[in-house]
């Protein structure tokens, strides 16, 4: 075990796991999910999902990771040798491939927009102009792939440095920067003339727009945003020291992740209302709509640079955690040096990312069920693989894993902690699987 990496400090643990959780899911996906589902009402449902399902499922992954100190595949191999549960580890690595293939494309987009913002060529266009700019760029054959190569090279470079000198150092540097950017941008938004309207949109619920879909959306969003269901948290927690309190860490991450999503809403919606763009814009919200806002804003140059820097940092630290699942598996199970594993994984992701990216252009005609490759990967990961992975992991820890292991990882010592532990096991056995199962099945009928 000594040859394996580990995080050096509790602060490092928190920054790295928050780095994984806080990502495009918070700043890119959450605002448009909220916009499509009635604003504040969606937020309420989301908060319930995070605590009812998200936190218990996160803790389950932490228990597995720290108990075994192994990558996702190694962990299940150790805990359930020769049992079908072992498949869960491989499912995680497979899901990692699926998510990474399109996450690197979107991370690449953030690199491009950051470049446009810094070079000063982003501002000054019209609503239609930005729509066109995004569509032309995303459908291109060269530029998006160059950005993917940049993203993958940075990521592989950080991963080669290892857990402590790579992931931990970078997270400790970038995450505080991200929080500062969030606060500065939020204050700026709150000073706008549409602030009251925007804040109302975020905080005053409109229940008329809530449907069953909103529950499905909120549960899926919670899984994606908290990085649950593919062993990313197993892999990271395998580097945790024994002094890390798993319950507290899971709760902290959930709270911080949620706050970041809310702050992203506070940044985006006042601006959206001030500059008269409609909030219901789908995934293009921060790429197609936001440049218009910066163009009309005073000192738009600075704000646009800060905003796309924020988006890039958020995406990069999450991409890092997904990639680490695959790199740790390759390095440990095939006994490869980390740099060999990271380089191989890098080349694979460039190829897969290129395919996903080209599906906006030359490969547009390759569709399954009407979805282009990019959308198909997102659908497969968010709506199928992550819920299945998260549900089975909860069932595994709730029913199959020796409860003594779970109790010792969660440091259950006093009688009151024991009561809490009993409730927790009920959550893992029934509440999480039922909630995820219902949501999972109903999506096929809606
Ligand atoms: N949570 C990240 C986000 O909000 C994405 C992410 C990172 C992720 N690691 C993951 C999603 C593992 C699912 C599983 O953008």
GROMACS .gro file of C-alpha atoms and ligand atoms in nm:
model
  461
    1UNK     CA    1   0.000   0.000   0.000
    2UNK     CA    2   0.291   0.233   0.066
    3UNK     CA    3   0.366   0.263  -0.306
    4UNK     CA    4   0.017   0.404  -0.359
    5UNK     CA    5  -0.053   0.771  -0.348
    6UNK     CA    6  -0.251   0.941  -0.073
    7UNK     CA    7  -0.375   1.289   0.005
    8UNK     CA    8  -0.153   1.477   0.247
    9UNK     CA    9  -0.408   1.685   0.436
   10UNK     CA   10  -0.777   1.707   0.517
   11UNK     CA   11  -0.792   2.037   0.334
   12UNK     CA   12  -0.644   1.861   0.031
   13UNK     CA   13  -0.907   1.587   0.058
   14UNK     CA   14  -1.185   1.844   0.067
   15UNK     CA   15  -1.050   2.054  -0.220
   16UNK     CA   16  -0.991   1.751  -0.443
   17UNK     CA   17  -1.336   1.599  -0.382
   18UNK     CA   18  -1.507   1.936  -0.411
   19UNK     CA   19  -1.304   1.982  -0.731
   20UNK     CA   20  -1.456   1.663  -0.861
   21UNK     CA   21  -1.809   1.753  -0.759
   22UNK     CA   22  -1.810   2.117  -0.865
   23UNK     CA   23  -1.795   2.116  -1.240
   24UNK     CA   24  -1.984   2.180  -1.557
   25UNK     CA   25  -2.273   2.013  -1.376
   26UNK     CA   26  -2.302   2.312  -1.145
   27UNK     CA   27  -2.229   2.603  -1.372
   28UNK     CA   28  -2.337   2.479  -1.713
   29UNK     CA   29  -2.600   2.212  -1.649
   30UNK     CA   30  -2.775   2.324  -1.328
   31UNK     CA   31  -2.882   2.673  -1.445
   32UNK     CA   32  -3.051   2.546  -1.759
   33UNK     CA   33  -3.212   2.256  -1.576
   34UNK     CA   34  -3.346   2.511  -1.334
   35UNK     CA   35  -3.462   2.736  -1.615
   36UNK     CA   36  -3.648   2.449  -1.778
   37UNK     CA   37  -3.811   2.333  -1.456
   38UNK     CA   38  -3.959   2.638  -1.292
   39UNK     CA   39  -3.660   2.799  -1.119
   40UNK     CA   40  -3.676   2.790  -0.740
   41UNK     CA   41  -3.923   2.499  -0.724
   42UNK     CA   42  -3.665   2.281  -0.897
   43UNK     CA   43  -3.404   2.398  -0.649
   44UNK     CA   44  -3.621   2.278  -0.361
   45UNK     CA   45  -3.663   1.931  -0.509
   46UNK     CA   46  -3.295   1.924  -0.587
   47UNK     CA   47  -3.200   1.996  -0.225
   48UNK     CA   48  -3.422   1.710  -0.109
   49UNK     CA   49  -3.262   1.471  -0.362
   50UNK     CA   50  -2.912   1.572  -0.255
   51UNK     CA   51  -2.971   1.488   0.110
   52UNK     CA   52  -3.205   1.193   0.071
   53UNK     CA   53  -3.013   1.013  -0.200
   54UNK     CA   54  -2.689   1.195  -0.275
   55UNK     CA   55  -2.519   1.206   0.065
   56UNK     CA   56  -2.592   0.838   0.154
   57UNK     CA   57  -2.470   0.724  -0.187
   58UNK     CA   58  -2.153   0.931  -0.157
   59UNK     CA   59  -2.081   0.783   0.184
   60UNK     CA   60  -2.126   0.432   0.041
   61UNK     CA   61  -1.855   0.499  -0.219
   62UNK     CA   62  -1.627   0.648   0.047
   63UNK     CA   63  -1.665   0.337   0.265
   64UNK     CA   64  -1.561   0.111  -0.025
   65UNK     CA   65  -1.268   0.326  -0.129
   66UNK     CA   66  -1.111   0.383   0.208
   67UNK     CA   67  -1.169   0.028   0.324
   68UNK     CA   68  -0.980  -0.120   0.031
   69UNK     CA   69  -0.737   0.156  -0.072
   70UNK     CA   70  -0.782   0.035  -0.427
   71UNK     CA   71  -0.911   0.161  -0.760
   72UNK     CA   72  -1.278   0.093  -0.843
   73UNK     CA   73  -1.212  -0.248  -1.002
   74UNK     CA   74  -0.962  -0.359  -0.738
   75UNK     CA   75  -1.198  -0.248  -0.460
   76UNK     CA   76  -1.488  -0.468  -0.571
   77UNK     CA   77  -1.250  -0.754  -0.648
   78UNK     CA   78  -1.130  -0.741  -0.292
   79UNK     CA   79  -1.469  -0.701  -0.124
   80UNK     CA   80  -1.662  -0.950  -0.337
   81UNK     CA   81  -1.412  -1.196  -0.485
   82UNK     CA   82  -1.565  -1.424  -0.748
   83UNK     CA   83  -1.906  -1.262  -0.717
   84UNK     CA   84  -2.106  -1.079  -0.979
   85UNK     CA   85  -2.069  -0.758  -0.774
   86UNK     CA   86  -1.719  -0.738  -0.920
   87UNK     CA   87  -1.883  -0.623  -1.240
   88UNK     CA   88  -1.960  -0.294  -1.067
   89UNK     CA   89  -1.594  -0.192  -1.075
   90UNK     CA   90  -1.573  -0.255  -1.448
   91UNK     CA   91  -1.903  -0.073  -1.498
   92UNK     CA   92  -1.744   0.227  -1.327
   93UNK     CA   93  -1.441   0.227  -1.555
   94UNK     CA   94  -1.666   0.187  -1.858
   95UNK     CA   95  -1.884   0.478  -1.742
   96UNK     CA   96  -1.564   0.678  -1.696
   97UNK     CA   97  -1.487   0.624  -2.063
   98UNK     CA   98  -1.836   0.727  -2.165
   99UNK     CA   99  -1.848   1.046  -1.957
  100UNK     CA  100  -1.491   1.147  -2.035
  101UNK     CA  101  -1.549   1.119  -2.409
  102UNK     CA  102  -1.797   1.405  -2.406
  103UNK     CA  103  -1.685   1.588  -2.092
  104UNK     CA  104  -1.353   1.658  -2.267
  105UNK     CA  105  -1.545   1.810  -2.559
  106UNK     CA  106  -1.732   2.054  -2.336
  107UNK     CA  107  -1.416   2.128  -2.136
  108UNK     CA  108  -1.257   2.204  -2.474
  109UNK     CA  109  -1.537   2.451  -2.547
  110UNK     CA  110  -1.454   2.633  -2.224
  111UNK     CA  111  -1.090   2.655  -2.336
  112UNK     CA  112  -1.199   2.809  -2.665
  113UNK     CA  113  -1.430   3.061  -2.500
  114UNK     CA  114  -1.161   3.150  -2.248
  115UNK     CA  115  -0.924   3.206  -2.538
  116UNK     CA  116  -1.181   3.424  -2.719
  117UNK     CA  117  -1.247   3.620  -2.401
  118UNK     CA  118  -0.879   3.679  -2.325
  119UNK     CA  119  -0.795   3.774  -2.683
  120UNK     CA  120  -1.078   4.027  -2.675
  121UNK     CA  121  -1.257   3.883  -2.977
  122UNK     CA  122  -1.555   3.745  -2.787
  123UNK     CA  123  -1.741   4.070  -2.733
  124UNK     CA  124  -1.938   4.282  -2.977
  125UNK     CA  125  -2.159   4.027  -3.150
  126UNK     CA  126  -2.538   3.990  -3.165
  127UNK     CA  127  -2.760   3.712  -3.028
  128UNK     CA  128  -2.769   3.547  -3.371
  129UNK     CA  129  -2.396   3.605  -3.409
  130UNK     CA  130  -2.318   3.410  -3.094
  131UNK     CA  131  -2.550   3.133  -3.191
  132UNK     CA  132  -2.368   3.107  -3.520
  133UNK     CA  133  -2.026   3.135  -3.353
  134UNK     CA  134  -2.099   2.844  -3.124
  135UNK     CA  135  -2.255   2.623  -3.389
  136UNK     CA  136  -1.975   2.684  -3.637
  137UNK     CA  137  -1.708   2.618  -3.378
  138UNK     CA  138  -1.867   2.304  -3.234
  139UNK     CA  139  -1.924   2.159  -3.581
  140UNK     CA  140  -1.564   2.226  -3.688
  141UNK     CA  141  -1.309   1.959  -3.764
  142UNK     CA  142  -0.989   2.112  -3.634
  143UNK     CA  143  -1.040   2.375  -3.364
  144UNK     CA  144  -1.253   2.165  -3.124
  145UNK     CA  145  -1.012   1.875  -3.153
  146UNK     CA  146  -0.717   2.103  -3.079
  147UNK     CA  147  -0.895   2.213  -2.761
  148UNK     CA  148  -0.956   1.850  -2.665
  149UNK     CA  149  -0.587   1.775  -2.710
  150UNK     CA  150  -0.499   2.073  -2.489
  151UNK     CA  151  -0.741   1.960  -2.218
  152UNK     CA  152  -0.623   1.598  -2.226
  153UNK     CA  153  -0.257   1.698  -2.218
  154UNK     CA  154  -0.306   1.924  -1.917
  155UNK     CA  155  -0.506   1.652  -1.740
  156UNK     CA  156  -0.265   1.369  -1.814
  157UNK     CA  157   0.024   1.596  -1.709
  158UNK     CA  158  -0.139   1.660  -1.371
  159UNK     CA  159  -0.222   1.292  -1.322
  160UNK     CA  160   0.136   1.185  -1.400
  161UNK     CA  161   0.251   1.403  -1.110
  162UNK     CA  162   0.053   1.173  -0.884
  163UNK     CA  163  -0.210   1.211  -0.618
  164UNK     CA  164  -0.032   1.441  -0.377
  165UNK     CA  165   0.179   1.651  -0.614
  166UNK     CA  166  -0.070   1.646  -0.899
  167UNK     CA  167  -0.436   1.622  -0.805
  168UNK     CA  168  -0.406   1.760  -0.452
  169UNK     CA  169  -0.175   2.053  -0.531
  170UNK     CA  170  -0.374   2.161  -0.833
  171UNK     CA  171  -0.706   2.137  -0.644
  172UNK     CA  172  -0.569   2.333  -0.348
  173UNK     CA  173  -0.461   2.606  -0.585
  174UNK     CA  174  -0.758   2.617  -0.822
  175UNK     CA  175  -1.057   2.559  -0.595
  176UNK     CA  176  -1.003   2.864  -0.368
  177UNK     CA  177  -0.956   3.062  -0.690
  178UNK     CA  178  -1.286   2.926  -0.816
  179UNK     CA  179  -1.466   3.030  -0.497
  180UNK     CA  180  -1.324   3.381  -0.522
  181UNK     CA  181  -1.432   3.411  -0.884
  182UNK     CA  182  -1.781   3.289  -0.791
  183UNK     CA  183  -1.819   3.549  -0.519
  184UNK     CA  184  -1.686   3.836  -0.730
  185UNK     CA  185  -1.914   3.745  -1.020
  186UNK     CA  186  -2.215   3.701  -0.790
  187UNK     CA  187  -2.164   4.043  -0.632
  188UNK     CA  188  -2.141   4.194  -0.979
  189UNK     CA  189  -2.469   4.029  -1.078
  190UNK     CA  190  -2.644   4.146  -0.763
  191UNK     CA  191  -2.561   4.506  -0.855
  192UNK     CA  192  -2.746   4.482  -1.186
  193UNK     CA  193  -3.084   4.639  -1.250
  194UNK     CA  194  -3.246   4.299  -1.306
  195UNK     CA  195  -3.105   4.162  -0.980
  196UNK     CA  196  -3.433   4.151  -0.790
  197UNK     CA  197  -3.611   3.974  -1.073
  198UNK     CA  198  -3.322   3.729  -1.115
  199UNK     CA  199  -3.298   3.652  -0.746
  200UNK     CA  200  -3.673   3.601  -0.728
  201UNK     CA  201  -3.640   3.353  -1.008
  202UNK     CA  202  -3.378   3.158  -0.812
  203UNK     CA  203  -3.545   3.173  -0.471
  204UNK     CA  204  -3.923   3.211  -0.511
  205UNK     CA  205  -4.071   2.881  -0.628
  206UNK     CA  206  -4.327   2.856  -0.906
  207UNK     CA  207  -4.484   2.516  -0.847
  208UNK     CA  208  -4.700   2.528  -1.157
  209UNK     CA  209  -4.404   2.431  -1.373
  210UNK     CA  210  -4.318   2.127  -1.165
  211UNK     CA  211  -4.398   1.790  -1.310
  212UNK     CA  212  -4.275   1.439  -1.264
  213UNK     CA  213  -4.000   1.524  -1.508
  214UNK     CA  214  -3.864   1.772  -1.259
  215UNK     CA  215  -3.807   1.494  -1.007
  216UNK     CA  216  -3.630   1.284  -1.266
  217UNK     CA  217  -3.422   1.584  -1.367
  218UNK     CA  218  -3.336   1.674  -1.007
  219UNK     CA  219  -3.231   1.320  -0.911
  220UNK     CA  220  -3.018   1.282  -1.224
  221UNK     CA  221  -2.866   1.623  -1.164
  222UNK     CA  222  -2.782   1.529  -0.803
  223UNK     CA  223  -2.599   1.214  -0.917
  224UNK     CA  224  -2.408   1.390  -1.189
  225UNK     CA  225  -2.323   1.692  -0.981
  226UNK     CA  226  -2.200   1.495  -0.680
  227UNK     CA  227  -1.993   1.262  -0.903
  228UNK     CA  228  -2.183   0.955  -0.783
  229UNK     CA  229  -2.219   0.621  -0.956
  230UNK     CA  230  -1.897   0.544  -1.140
  231UNK     CA  231  -1.633   0.495  -0.876
  232UNK     CA  232  -1.481   0.844  -0.895
  233UNK     CA  233  -1.549   0.883  -0.524
  234UNK     CA  234  -1.425   0.528  -0.457
  235UNK     CA  235  -1.100   0.612  -0.632
  236UNK     CA  236  -1.053   0.945  -0.454
  237UNK     CA  237  -1.144   0.804  -0.112
  238UNK     CA  238  -0.892   0.526  -0.160
  239UNK     CA  239  -0.637   0.805  -0.111
  240UNK     CA  240  -0.802   0.936   0.210
  241UNK     CA  241  -0.620   0.905   0.540
  242UNK     CA  242  -0.782   0.727   0.832
  243UNK     CA  243  -0.846   1.052   1.013
  244UNK     CA  244  -1.089   1.176   0.748
  245UNK     CA  245  -1.447   1.174   0.875
  246UNK     CA  246  -1.646   1.027   0.585
  247UNK     CA  247  -1.991   1.144   0.697
  248UNK     CA  248  -1.872   1.497   0.752
  249UNK     CA  249  -1.680   1.506   0.424
  250UNK     CA  250  -1.981   1.383   0.224
  251UNK     CA  251  -2.205   1.643   0.390
  252UNK     CA  252  -1.954   1.922   0.334
  253UNK     CA  253  -1.917   1.835  -0.032
  254UNK     CA  254  -2.294   1.821  -0.078
  255UNK     CA  255  -2.341   2.160   0.087
  256UNK     CA  256  -2.057   2.327  -0.103
  257UNK     CA  257  -2.166   2.172  -0.432
  258UNK     CA  258  -2.519   2.296  -0.379
  259UNK     CA  259  -2.403   2.643  -0.280
  260UNK     CA  260  -2.194   2.664  -0.596
  261UNK     CA  261  -2.494   2.567  -0.807
  262UNK     CA  262  -2.706   2.831  -0.630
  263UNK     CA  263  -2.433   3.094  -0.671
  264UNK     CA  264  -2.411   3.003  -1.040
  265UNK     CA  265  -2.784   3.078  -1.053
  266UNK     CA  266  -2.723   3.409  -0.874
  267UNK     CA  267  -2.457   3.494  -1.132
  268UNK     CA  268  -2.660   3.395  -1.432
  269UNK     CA  269  -3.024   3.488  -1.379
  270UNK     CA  270  -2.988   3.854  -1.273
  271UNK     CA  271  -2.771   3.901  -1.582
  272UNK     CA  272  -3.020   3.717  -1.799
  273UNK     CA  273  -3.306   3.942  -1.683
  274UNK     CA  274  -3.104   4.263  -1.691
  275UNK     CA  275  -3.000   4.213  -2.050
  276UNK     CA  276  -3.330   4.077  -2.169
  277UNK     CA  277  -3.241   3.730  -2.286
  278UNK     CA  278  -3.478   3.445  -2.212
  279UNK     CA  279  -3.365   3.198  -1.947
  280UNK     CA  280  -3.502   2.888  -2.118
  281UNK     CA  281  -3.215   2.837  -2.359
  282UNK     CA  282  -3.105   2.484  -2.292
  283UNK     CA  283  -2.743   2.372  -2.287
  284UNK     CA  284  -2.632   2.678  -2.485
  285UNK     CA  285  -2.715   2.910  -2.193
  286UNK     CA  286  -2.361   2.991  -2.083
  287UNK     CA  287  -2.202   2.968  -2.428
  288UNK     CA  288  -2.459   3.121  -2.664
  289UNK     CA  289  -2.648   3.354  -2.436
  290UNK     CA  290  -2.391   3.473  -2.192
  291UNK     CA  291  -2.157   3.642  -2.440
  292UNK     CA  292  -2.448   3.874  -2.526
  293UNK     CA  293  -2.467   3.968  -2.162
  294UNK     CA  294  -2.095   4.044  -2.147
  295UNK     CA  295  -2.116   4.252  -2.462
  296UNK     CA  296  -2.383   4.474  -2.309
  297UNK     CA  297  -2.223   4.492  -1.965
  298UNK     CA  298  -1.978   4.764  -1.869
  299UNK     CA  299  -1.625   4.624  -1.827
  300UNK     CA  300  -1.757   4.316  -2.008
  301UNK     CA  301  -1.406   4.216  -2.108
  302UNK     CA  302  -1.293   4.155  -1.752
  303UNK     CA  303  -1.616   3.983  -1.650
  304UNK     CA  304  -1.606   3.753  -1.949
  305UNK     CA  305  -1.245   3.651  -1.880
  306UNK     CA  306  -1.327   3.581  -1.514
  307UNK     CA  307  -1.642   3.387  -1.603
  308UNK     CA  308  -1.481   3.158  -1.860
  309UNK     CA  309  -1.182   3.106  -1.634
  310UNK     CA  310  -1.426   2.992  -1.367
  311UNK     CA  311  -1.595   2.756  -1.609
  312UNK     CA  312  -1.263   2.614  -1.724
  313UNK     CA  313  -1.134   2.551  -1.370
  314UNK     CA  314  -1.459   2.385  -1.269
  315UNK     CA  315  -1.451   2.159  -1.574
  316UNK     CA  316  -1.083   2.071  -1.548
  317UNK     CA  317  -1.087   1.955  -1.185
  318UNK     CA  318  -1.391   1.737  -1.255
  319UNK     CA  319  -1.243   1.594  -1.571
  320UNK     CA  320  -0.937   1.509  -1.361
  321UNK     CA  321  -1.143   1.293  -1.125
  322UNK     CA  322  -1.317   1.100  -1.401
  323UNK     CA  323  -0.988   1.035  -1.578
  324UNK     CA  324  -0.821   0.924  -1.255
  325UNK     CA  325  -1.072   0.637  -1.229
  326UNK     CA  326  -0.940   0.496  -1.556
  327UNK     CA  327  -0.574   0.582  -1.494
  328UNK     CA  328  -0.571   0.427  -1.144
  329UNK     CA  329  -0.734   0.113  -1.282
  330UNK     CA  330  -0.488   0.081  -1.572
  331UNK     CA  331  -0.182   0.159  -1.359
  332UNK     CA  332  -0.271  -0.077  -1.076
  333UNK     CA  333  -0.436  -0.369  -1.252
  334UNK     CA  334  -0.189  -0.387  -1.538
  335UNK     CA  335   0.106  -0.281  -1.323
  336UNK     CA  336   0.192   0.011  -1.549
  337UNK     CA  337   0.386   0.319  -1.450
  338UNK     CA  338   0.153   0.614  -1.395
  339UNK     CA  339   0.297   0.806  -1.686
  340UNK     CA  340   0.242   0.510  -1.919
  341UNK     CA  341  -0.117   0.467  -1.798
  342UNK     CA  342  -0.189   0.840  -1.816
  343UNK     CA  343  -0.044   0.866  -2.169
  344UNK     CA  344  -0.239   0.567  -2.297
  345UNK     CA  345  -0.561   0.694  -2.143
  346UNK     CA  346  -0.487   1.038  -2.287
  347UNK     CA  347  -0.453   0.904  -2.641
  348UNK     CA  348  -0.774   0.704  -2.605
  349UNK     CA  349  -0.967   1.006  -2.481
  350UNK     CA  350  -0.840   1.223  -2.763
  351UNK     CA  351  -0.974   0.969  -3.011
  352UNK     CA  352  -1.306   0.920  -2.832
  353UNK     CA  353  -1.341   1.292  -2.767
  354UNK     CA  354  -1.277   1.363  -3.135
  355UNK     CA  355  -1.557   1.123  -3.233
  356UNK     CA  356  -1.796   1.290  -2.990
  357UNK     CA  357  -1.696   1.634  -3.111
  358UNK     CA  358  -1.720   1.544  -3.481
  359UNK     CA  359  -2.077   1.431  -3.419
  360UNK     CA  360  -2.172   1.801  -3.433
  361UNK     CA  361  -2.028   1.819  -3.783
  362UNK     CA  362  -1.904   1.549  -4.021
  363UNK     CA  363  -2.041   1.259  -3.814
  364UNK     CA  364  -2.380   1.423  -3.767
  365UNK     CA  365  -2.557   1.155  -3.965
  366UNK     CA  366  -2.447   0.873  -3.733
  367UNK     CA  367  -2.737   0.862  -3.491
  368UNK     CA  368  -2.891   0.607  -3.260
  369UNK     CA  369  -3.252   0.665  -3.163
  370UNK     CA  370  -3.230   1.011  -3.317
  371UNK     CA  371  -2.938   1.112  -3.095
  372UNK     CA  372  -2.597   1.212  -3.231
  373UNK     CA  373  -2.296   1.043  -3.066
  374UNK     CA  374  -2.243   1.330  -2.821
  375UNK     CA  375  -2.604   1.330  -2.698
  376UNK     CA  376  -2.610   0.955  -2.690
  377UNK     CA  377  -2.305   0.943  -2.463
  378UNK     CA  378  -2.461   1.200  -2.229
  379UNK     CA  379  -2.790   1.014  -2.222
  380UNK     CA  380  -2.622   0.679  -2.167
  381UNK     CA  381  -2.409   0.811  -1.882
  382UNK     CA  382  -2.646   1.043  -1.697
  383UNK     CA  383  -2.972   0.858  -1.739
  384UNK     CA  384  -2.861   0.495  -1.744
  385UNK     CA  385  -2.507   0.413  -1.628
  386UNK     CA  386  -2.479   0.654  -1.333
  387UNK     CA  387  -2.818   0.566  -1.177
  388UNK     CA  388  -2.749   0.193  -1.219
  389UNK     CA  389  -2.399   0.230  -1.075
  390UNK     CA  390  -2.519   0.441  -0.783
  391UNK     CA  391  -2.811   0.216  -0.703
  392UNK     CA  392  -2.608  -0.106  -0.714
  393UNK     CA  393  -2.329   0.047  -0.505
  394UNK     CA  394  -2.583   0.143  -0.238
  395UNK     CA  395  -2.735  -0.205  -0.246
  396UNK     CA  396  -2.389  -0.360  -0.222
  397UNK     CA  397  -2.288  -0.159   0.084
  398UNK     CA  398  -2.635  -0.191   0.242
  399UNK     CA  399  -2.692  -0.564   0.194
  400UNK     CA  400  -2.374  -0.737   0.098
  401UNK     CA  401  -2.084  -0.567   0.274
  402UNK     CA  402  -2.012  -0.676   0.629
  403UNK     CA  403  -2.179  -0.413   0.847
  404UNK     CA  404  -1.881  -0.414   1.078
  405UNK     CA  405  -1.674  -0.274   0.795
  406UNK     CA  406  -1.929  -0.002   0.726
  407UNK     CA  407  -1.955   0.084   1.096
  408UNK     CA  408  -1.580   0.097   1.142
  409UNK     CA  409  -1.531   0.319   0.836
  410UNK     CA  410  -1.802   0.553   0.962
  411UNK     CA  411  -1.646   0.544   1.310
  412UNK     CA  412  -1.964   0.437   1.486
  413UNK     CA  413  -1.877   0.433   1.855
  414UNK     CA  414  -2.146   0.583   2.078
  415UNK     CA  415  -2.508   0.460   2.108
  416UNK     CA  416  -2.641   0.773   1.937
  417UNK     CA  417  -2.405   0.715   1.647
  418UNK     CA  418  -2.530   0.361   1.633
  419UNK     CA  419  -2.888   0.483   1.594
  420UNK     CA  420  -2.776   0.709   1.314
  421UNK     CA  421  -2.594   0.415   1.158
  422UNK     CA  422  -2.910   0.200   1.163
  423UNK     CA  423  -3.101   0.473   0.984
  424UNK     CA  424  -2.819   0.504   0.736
  425UNK     CA  425  -2.832   0.134   0.652
  426UNK     CA  426  -3.209   0.163   0.593
  427UNK     CA  427  -3.137   0.445   0.351
  428UNK     CA  428  -2.886   0.231   0.162
  429UNK     CA  429  -3.107  -0.076   0.157
  430UNK     CA  430  -3.438   0.082   0.066
  431UNK     CA  431  -3.465   0.455   0.022
  432UNK     CA  432  -3.177   0.520  -0.219
  433UNK     CA  433  -3.247   0.217  -0.443
  434UNK     CA  434  -3.620   0.286  -0.447
  435UNK     CA  435  -3.582   0.654  -0.526
  436UNK     CA  436  -3.328   0.589  -0.799
  437UNK     CA  437  -3.522   0.290  -0.930
  438UNK     CA  438  -3.849   0.481  -0.961
  439UNK     CA  439  -3.681   0.770  -1.135
  440UNK     CA  440  -3.486   0.534  -1.357
  441UNK     CA  441  -3.786   0.336  -1.471
  442UNK     CA  442  -4.029   0.624  -1.517
  443UNK     CA  443  -3.797   0.806  -1.756
  444UNK     CA  444  -3.869   0.536  -2.012
  445UNK     CA  445  -4.242   0.600  -1.991
  446UNK     CA  446  -4.246   0.977  -1.995
  447LIG     N1  447  -1.960   1.630  -1.082
  447LIG     C1  448  -1.902   1.683  -1.202
  447LIG     C2  449  -1.983   1.801  -1.248
  447LIG     O1  450  -2.068   1.847  -1.178
  447LIG     C3  451  -1.888   1.582  -1.310
  447LIG     C4  452  -1.824   1.458  -1.265
  447LIG     C5  453  -1.699   1.444  -1.219
  447LIG     C6  454  -1.883   1.332  -1.256
  447LIG     N2  455  -1.677   1.315  -1.182
  447LIG     C7  456  -1.788   1.244  -1.205
  447LIG     C8  457  -2.009   1.288  -1.288
  447LIG     C9  458  -1.820   1.114  -1.183
  447LIG    C10  459  -2.040   1.157  -1.265
  447LIG    C11  460  -1.947   1.069  -1.212
  447LIG     O2  461  -1.961   1.849  -1.354
   0.00000   0.00000   0.00000
